Amino acid sequence: MIWEEMLRRRVEERCGDPGEAFAPYGYRFGKWLDADPATRADRDVVQVRDAVAGYLGGAVREGRLVGTVVGVGLGTAGALIVFLLVWAVA
Amino acid sequence: MADDDAPLMIDLAGPQGRALLRVRPPESLLSKPVEFEVPPLSGNAAADQLVAISTQVIFTTAANERDGWLEWHVKIYRCATVGDADTLRQHLHRQAGALQHVNNFLPGQRGMAFKPPWAVVPVQVVRGDGRPEELAGAVTTRLGVPSDQIVAQLRRHLPPWLGDKTQPDCVLLAVSPRIDPMNWEADHHGDPHPATENLSMFETLAAGLDLLHQQEWAHCDIKPDNVCRYTYFPENLPPMSEYALIDTDAATRTTPPPRALRSSELYDYRALRDLRLGRVAGPPRAGHLYAQDRFGLMLMVLCALAGREWVEQLALAPDATDPAGGRIADDEEKMLRALAALWPDPRWEPLVRALAEPFGTGPGGSLALERQDPWAAEWLQRLVRAEAECTEVRTPVEPSPVRTPEAPPVAVRAVDRVRQETRAHPAGKPQLVRRAYEVIDEVAGDLAESQARLAMWLWGGGLTGAGLLIALNAFVIGR
Ligand SMILES: Nc1ncnc2c1ncn2[C@@H]1O[C@H](COP(=O)(O)OP(=O)(O)OP(=O)(O)O)[C@@H](O)[C@H]1O
Ligand SMILES: [Mg+2]
């Protein structure tokens, strides 16, 4: 579907390319990949984990924003149509 | 009774077990002439006069059927005379001893003949005549063939190369664990950031280089083809990958230094390059050999951070602006500028400075490189610290108690999915990192999509429902 493509593109614009976003973490990124989730994470791992969560959080917010805009538009149109339909029938 | 199908076996017996190597026939019978300059057999006069020995070398591989590392590299030397073979064997044997010492005294875990960690791959020398060869206090090696069948065996396995006249006592074999060759290409072309995740894989190698130099030995041929990687599984720890040196038979005693160096020219240290080009008069000094190894290490670190192409096409290419024909890598200032152009983000500056410093001629440059005192491990530590300085600027150091801006819980939950999907297939570190970027991209898209759909349904459905309620209220119930 078209809107999904557009949404993914918007997310990339807003959050940036993951390569660029995470390269500055250097070897810490690899450390996070290797880390065992069951054991206590050290500072490097926590840093990267928070950064990944932050990146994904940006995507979540972008999704909600787009969904809200589209939903309000569709909902308003839907409400109007239903309103008119009921009015016509009644 | 000679068994015609009997494989050529090599038997290595050491304190931690026994390896039994089944030698495969060589893939190519092309042999390569290799020249050695080695000390004369002990007991002979003029021990500081090196003797020249010419050999023909061929290589193949072997599979281990007993304890320890599975795949092995087998290098076979053919000497002209038995005397040459004895002299070369003594030299290779001492060389192997120096390597063994390096691996035995690594910081952290002790490296063994069949078991990593290694800073240099351990080498075992095997006599071609079937007699046992013992490396002091370590591994005894011998061809696993009854002595009366050795000639027939060797001829059958290496026929055209060995020729009809070679005696088995002119043949020597050197075996070493076969580890993973690297292509040293940059992961992303045009990536504006150094691949610093590779930095820590040099730690063992750097420490080993210092240990080698302390014994007055130098590898002399550190270049991309001779640095490989291995992964090992220390007890109770996650698997580790590290770089190690291979191709150690060019390693030489630094005292007395050989008259000529068997190196690959491109990666030669400034002073040795000048010698080779006849710009200064020889012979090389011991300090040049230590510096040769350290210069090789510096360039290998750059290969890992920036890719081999950058190193060879830029840093090691003759600098067009230098009338004396020097290279960029012969000058600290030029290296600084080249690295700053490669990684323009000013926050990499501490790392760039630490990387460029030893290319200079000051106390942090050739003066330090040419001294025998340990240098490599400390320099690597300095790089690691500089790297930390660079990344600390861009990310908050201590996660503050009130974590701002809090990521939505769905995002926090998705973080582990990224890691799991990335690790679904085993791969090298750089590939894993690249895969992680793809997965993050994918998961971010999925999250945005599902959240968008949810919001659409909530608002769309809610408003439509509200419209319906209002209409019903106005026209149906209200009447
Ligand atoms: N221990 C090892 N593990 C993995 N690959 C190895 C090992 N030893 C050698 N090789 C590879 O096998 C090939 C042959 O190596 P070898 O040392 O016999 O000759 P070479 O590399 O041609 O010698 P030189 O570099 O001294 O000219 C090379 O491609 C080398 O990279
Ligand atoms: Mg080689």
Short mmCIF file of N, CA and C in Angstrom, two decimals, chain B residues 37-39 47-48 50 90-95 97-98 211-220 248-261 284-290 293 372:
data_model
loop_
_atom_site.label_atom_id
_atom_site.label_comp_id
_atom_site.label_asym_id
_atom_site.label_seq_id
_atom_site.Cartn_x
_atom_site.Cartn_y
_atom_site.Cartn_z
N GLU B 37 68.29 -15.84 5.50
CA GLU B 37 69.61 -15.47 6.04
C GLU B 37 69.57 -15.86 7.51
N VAL B 38 70.29 -16.89 7.87
CA VAL B 38 70.12 -17.44 9.22
C VAL B 38 71.49 -17.63 9.88
N PRO B 39 71.48 -17.73 11.21
CA PRO B 39 72.75 -17.98 11.91
C PRO B 39 73.25 -19.38 11.54
N ALA B 47 79.55 -16.90 14.82
CA ALA B 47 78.11 -17.05 15.00
C ALA B 47 77.35 -15.79 14.62
N ASP B 48 78.06 -14.63 14.53
CA ASP B 48 77.32 -13.44 14.16
C ASP B 48 77.34 -13.21 12.65
N LEU B 50 75.77 -14.27 9.30
CA LEU B 50 74.60 -15.04 8.87
C LEU B 50 74.93 -15.79 7.58
N GLN B 90 67.29 -25.54 12.52
CA GLN B 90 67.66 -24.86 13.77
C GLN B 90 67.05 -23.46 13.84
N HIS B 91 67.10 -22.76 12.71
CA HIS B 91 66.56 -21.40 12.68
C HIS B 91 65.04 -21.41 12.87
N LEU B 92 64.34 -22.26 12.10
CA LEU B 92 62.88 -22.30 12.20
C LEU B 92 62.45 -22.72 13.61
N HIS B 93 63.24 -23.59 14.18
CA HIS B 93 62.98 -24.09 15.51
C HIS B 93 63.09 -22.96 16.55
N ARG B 94 64.15 -22.16 16.43
CA ARG B 94 64.29 -21.02 17.35
C ARG B 94 63.19 -20.01 17.14
N GLN B 95 62.85 -19.82 15.86
CA GLN B 95 61.78 -18.89 15.52
C GLN B 95 60.47 -19.37 16.17
N GLY B 97 60.20 -21.19 18.73
CA GLY B 97 60.33 -21.00 20.17
C GLY B 97 59.97 -19.59 20.59
N ALA B 98 60.43 -18.61 19.80
CA ALA B 98 60.13 -17.21 20.12
C ALA B 98 58.62 -16.98 20.04
N LEU B 211 56.10 -8.52 23.18
CA LEU B 211 56.81 -9.68 23.74
C LEU B 211 57.82 -10.22 22.74
N LEU B 212 57.46 -10.21 21.47
CA LEU B 212 58.38 -10.67 20.43
C LEU B 212 59.63 -9.79 20.41
N HIS B 213 59.40 -8.48 20.46
CA HIS B 213 60.52 -7.54 20.40
C HIS B 213 61.41 -7.64 21.64
N GLN B 214 60.79 -7.94 22.78
CA GLN B 214 61.60 -8.08 23.99
C GLN B 214 62.61 -9.21 23.86
N GLN B 215 62.27 -10.22 23.01
CA GLN B 215 63.20 -11.33 22.82
C GLN B 215 64.14 -11.08 21.67
N GLU B 216 64.16 -9.86 21.15
CA GLU B 216 65.01 -9.50 20.02
C GLU B 216 64.64 -10.26 18.77
N TRP B 217 63.36 -10.47 18.57
CA TRP B 217 62.87 -11.00 17.30
C TRP B 217 61.91 -9.97 16.69
N ALA B 218 61.81 -9.98 15.36
CA ALA B 218 60.84 -9.11 14.70
C ALA B 218 60.17 -9.89 13.58
N HIS B 219 58.88 -9.61 13.34
CA HIS B 219 58.13 -10.32 12.31
C HIS B 219 58.53 -9.83 10.92
N CYS B 220 58.60 -8.50 10.78
CA CYS B 220 59.12 -7.84 9.57
C CYS B 220 58.19 -7.86 8.36
N THR B 248 55.00 -16.44 9.55
CA THR B 248 56.03 -15.98 10.46
C THR B 248 57.43 -16.40 10.04
N ASP B 249 57.57 -17.07 8.89
CA ASP B 249 58.92 -17.58 8.61
C ASP B 249 59.88 -16.49 8.14
N ALA B 250 59.34 -15.28 7.89
CA ALA B 250 60.25 -14.17 7.60
C ALA B 250 60.72 -13.51 8.89
N ALA B 251 60.20 -13.94 10.03
CA ALA B 251 60.61 -13.36 11.31
C ALA B 251 62.11 -13.56 11.48
N THR B 252 62.74 -12.55 12.05
CA THR B 252 64.20 -12.64 12.13
C THR B 252 64.69 -12.11 13.46
N ARG B 253 65.87 -12.56 13.88
CA ARG B 253 66.54 -11.98 15.03
C ARG B 253 66.94 -10.56 14.66
N THR B 254 66.83 -9.66 15.63
CA THR B 254 67.20 -8.29 15.31
C THR B 254 68.69 -8.05 15.55
N THR B 255 69.32 -8.97 16.29
CA THR B 255 70.76 -8.85 16.52
C THR B 255 71.44 -10.15 16.17
N PRO B 256 72.28 -10.24 15.18
CA PRO B 256 72.56 -9.15 14.25
C PRO B 256 71.44 -9.00 13.23
N PRO B 257 71.15 -7.81 12.77
CA PRO B 257 70.09 -7.68 11.77
C PRO B 257 70.54 -8.27 10.44
N PRO B 258 69.64 -8.85 9.69
CA PRO B 258 70.01 -9.40 8.37
C PRO B 258 70.38 -8.26 7.42
N ARG B 259 71.17 -8.59 6.40
CA ARG B 259 71.57 -7.54 5.46
C ARG B 259 70.38 -7.09 4.61
N ALA B 260 69.58 -8.06 4.23
CA ALA B 260 68.41 -7.71 3.40
C ALA B 260 67.17 -8.24 4.10
N LEU B 261 66.06 -7.54 3.92
CA LEU B 261 64.83 -7.92 4.60
C LEU B 261 63.89 -8.58 3.61
N PRO B 284 70.59 -2.31 7.70
CA PRO B 284 69.57 -1.87 8.65
C PRO B 284 70.04 -2.04 10.09
N ARG B 285 69.50 -1.23 10.99
CA ARG B 285 69.79 -1.39 12.41
C ARG B 285 68.65 -2.14 13.07
N ALA B 286 68.92 -2.69 14.25
CA ALA B 286 67.87 -3.45 14.96
C ALA B 286 66.63 -2.59 15.14
N GLY B 287 66.83 -1.30 15.49
CA GLY B 287 65.70 -0.42 15.73
C GLY B 287 64.80 -0.30 14.51
N HIS B 288 65.39 -0.38 13.32
CA HIS B 288 64.57 -0.31 12.11
C HIS B 288 63.60 -1.48 12.04
N LEU B 289 64.03 -2.63 12.55
CA LEU B 289 63.18 -3.81 12.46
C LEU B 289 61.99 -3.70 13.44
N TYR B 290 62.25 -3.17 14.64
CA TYR B 290 61.12 -2.95 15.56
C TYR B 290 60.16 -1.95 14.94
N ASP B 293 57.87 -3.39 12.24
CA ASP B 293 56.70 -4.10 12.77
C ASP B 293 55.64 -3.11 13.26
N GLN B 372 63.76 -0.40 21.56
CA GLN B 372 63.30 -1.77 21.80
C GLN B 372 62.19 -1.82 22.84
#
